[in-house]
CSV table of C-alpha atoms in Angstrom, one decimal:
chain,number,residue,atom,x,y,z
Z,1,UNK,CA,99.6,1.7,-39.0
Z,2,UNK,CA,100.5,-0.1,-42.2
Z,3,UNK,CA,100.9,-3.0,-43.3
Z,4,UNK,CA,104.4,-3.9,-45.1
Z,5,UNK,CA,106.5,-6.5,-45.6
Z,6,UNK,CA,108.3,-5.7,-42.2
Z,7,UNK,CA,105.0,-6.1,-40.3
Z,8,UNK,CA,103.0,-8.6,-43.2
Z,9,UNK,CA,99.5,-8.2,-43.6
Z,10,UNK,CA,97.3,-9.5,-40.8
Z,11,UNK,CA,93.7,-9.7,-40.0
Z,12,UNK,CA,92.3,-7.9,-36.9
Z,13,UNK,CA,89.1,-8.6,-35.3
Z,14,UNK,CA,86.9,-5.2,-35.6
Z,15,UNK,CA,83.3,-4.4,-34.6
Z,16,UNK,CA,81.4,-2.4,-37.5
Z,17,UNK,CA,78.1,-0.3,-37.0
Z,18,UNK,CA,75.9,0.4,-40.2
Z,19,UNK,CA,73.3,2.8,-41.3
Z,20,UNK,CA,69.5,0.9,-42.1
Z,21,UNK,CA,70.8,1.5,-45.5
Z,22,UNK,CA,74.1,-0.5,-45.3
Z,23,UNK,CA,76.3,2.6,-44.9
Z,24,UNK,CA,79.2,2.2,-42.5
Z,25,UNK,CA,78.6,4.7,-39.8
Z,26,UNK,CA,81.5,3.7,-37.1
Z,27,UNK,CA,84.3,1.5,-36.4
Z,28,UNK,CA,84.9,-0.2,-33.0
Z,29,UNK,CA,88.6,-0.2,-33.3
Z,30,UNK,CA,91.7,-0.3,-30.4
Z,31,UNK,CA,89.2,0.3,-27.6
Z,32,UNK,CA,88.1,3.5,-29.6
Z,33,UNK,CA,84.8,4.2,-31.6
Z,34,UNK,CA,86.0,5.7,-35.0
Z,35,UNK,CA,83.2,7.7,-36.7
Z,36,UNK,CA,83.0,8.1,-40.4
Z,37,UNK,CA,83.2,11.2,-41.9
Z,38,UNK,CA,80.4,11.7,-43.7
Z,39,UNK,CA,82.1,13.9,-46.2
Z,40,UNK,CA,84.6,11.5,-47.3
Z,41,UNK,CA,84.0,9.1,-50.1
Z,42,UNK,CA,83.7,5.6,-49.0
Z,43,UNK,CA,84.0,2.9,-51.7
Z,44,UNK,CA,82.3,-1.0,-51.2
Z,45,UNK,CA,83.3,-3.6,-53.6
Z,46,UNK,CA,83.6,-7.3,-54.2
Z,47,UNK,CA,86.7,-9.6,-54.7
Z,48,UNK,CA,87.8,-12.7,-55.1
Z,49,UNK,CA,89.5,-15.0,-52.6
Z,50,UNK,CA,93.2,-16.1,-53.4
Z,51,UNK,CA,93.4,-19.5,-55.1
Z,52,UNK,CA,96.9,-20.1,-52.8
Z,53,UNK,CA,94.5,-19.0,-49.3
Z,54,UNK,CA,93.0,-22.4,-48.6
Z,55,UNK,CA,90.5,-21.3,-45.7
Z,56,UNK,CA,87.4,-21.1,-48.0
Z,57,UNK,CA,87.3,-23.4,-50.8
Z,58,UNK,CA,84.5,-23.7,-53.4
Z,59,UNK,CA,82.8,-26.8,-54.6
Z,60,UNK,CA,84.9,-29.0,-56.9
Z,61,UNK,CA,82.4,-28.4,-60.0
Z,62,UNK,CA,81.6,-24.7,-58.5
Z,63,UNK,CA,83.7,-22.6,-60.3
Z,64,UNK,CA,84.9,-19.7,-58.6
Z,65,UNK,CA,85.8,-19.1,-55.2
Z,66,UNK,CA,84.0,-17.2,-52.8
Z,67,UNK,CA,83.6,-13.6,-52.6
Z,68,UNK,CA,85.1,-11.3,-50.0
Z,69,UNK,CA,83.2,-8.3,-49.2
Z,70,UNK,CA,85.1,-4.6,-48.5
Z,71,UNK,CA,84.9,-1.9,-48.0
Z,72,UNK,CA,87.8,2.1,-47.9
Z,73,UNK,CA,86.1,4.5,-45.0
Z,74,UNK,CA,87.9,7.5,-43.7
Z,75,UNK,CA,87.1,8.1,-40.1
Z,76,UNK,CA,88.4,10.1,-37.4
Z,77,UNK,CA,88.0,10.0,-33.0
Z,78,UNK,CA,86.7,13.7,-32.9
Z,79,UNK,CA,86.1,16.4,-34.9
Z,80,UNK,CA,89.7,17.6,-34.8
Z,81,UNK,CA,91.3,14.3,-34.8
Z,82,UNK,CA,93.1,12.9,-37.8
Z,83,UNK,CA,91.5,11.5,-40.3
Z,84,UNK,CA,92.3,7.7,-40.7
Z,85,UNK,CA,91.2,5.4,-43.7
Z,86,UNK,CA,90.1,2.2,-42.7
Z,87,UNK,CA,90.0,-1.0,-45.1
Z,88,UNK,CA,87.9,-3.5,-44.2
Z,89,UNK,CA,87.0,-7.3,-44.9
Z,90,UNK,CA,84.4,-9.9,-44.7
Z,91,UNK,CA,84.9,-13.1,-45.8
Z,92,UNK,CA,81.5,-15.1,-47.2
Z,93,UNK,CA,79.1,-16.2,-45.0
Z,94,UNK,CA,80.7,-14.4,-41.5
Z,95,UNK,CA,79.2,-12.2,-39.4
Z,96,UNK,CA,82.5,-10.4,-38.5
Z,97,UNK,CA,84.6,-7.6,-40.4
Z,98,UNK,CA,88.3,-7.3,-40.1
Z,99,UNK,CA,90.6,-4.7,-40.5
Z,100,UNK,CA,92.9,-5.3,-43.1
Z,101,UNK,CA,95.0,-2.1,-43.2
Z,102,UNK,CA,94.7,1.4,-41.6
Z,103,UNK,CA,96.8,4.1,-42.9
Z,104,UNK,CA,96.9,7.9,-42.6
Z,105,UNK,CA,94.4,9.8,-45.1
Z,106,UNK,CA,96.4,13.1,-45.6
């Protein structure tokens, strides 16, 4: 699935299981456990909230808004399933990652 301007970018309540080390080892997706492939390159990086999304708003004297924590995963049902790549998001301060887009990795 992807996101376009026919079907806008939405939020979707995911479950995320991670290595003692932080590594993301599986996604609890659509009733289905996706497991990451350990061969693919995952990438983790910070950004910055969107001054026009007013759900999380920083202190008037604070300066910049709050992080949001992501991460790009490719993971797959089986072994001989398609690989999927998975982008997900955490807003500051929440327990729970969302999916923010899921398209095909080939």
């Amino acid at each position: 699935m992807t996101f376009t301007a026919e079907a806008p970018h939405r939020l979707e309540d995911i479950a995320v299981r991670f290595s003692p080390d932080g590594a993301p080892l599986a996604v609890r997706y659509g009733g289905n456990i996706w497991a990451v492939d350990p061969d693919a390159a995952t990438a983790h990086w910070f950004g910055r909230r969107s001054w026009w999304d007013g759900s999380g708003s920083a202190a008037i004297d604070g300066g910049d808004l709050p992080s949001v924590e992501n991460w790009r995963l490719h993971a797959r049902l089986s072994s001989n399933s398609a690989l999927l790549t998975f982008h997900l998001q955490r807003s500051p301060g929440s327990p729970d990652w969302f999916l923010a887009d899921i398209t095909d990795a080939s």
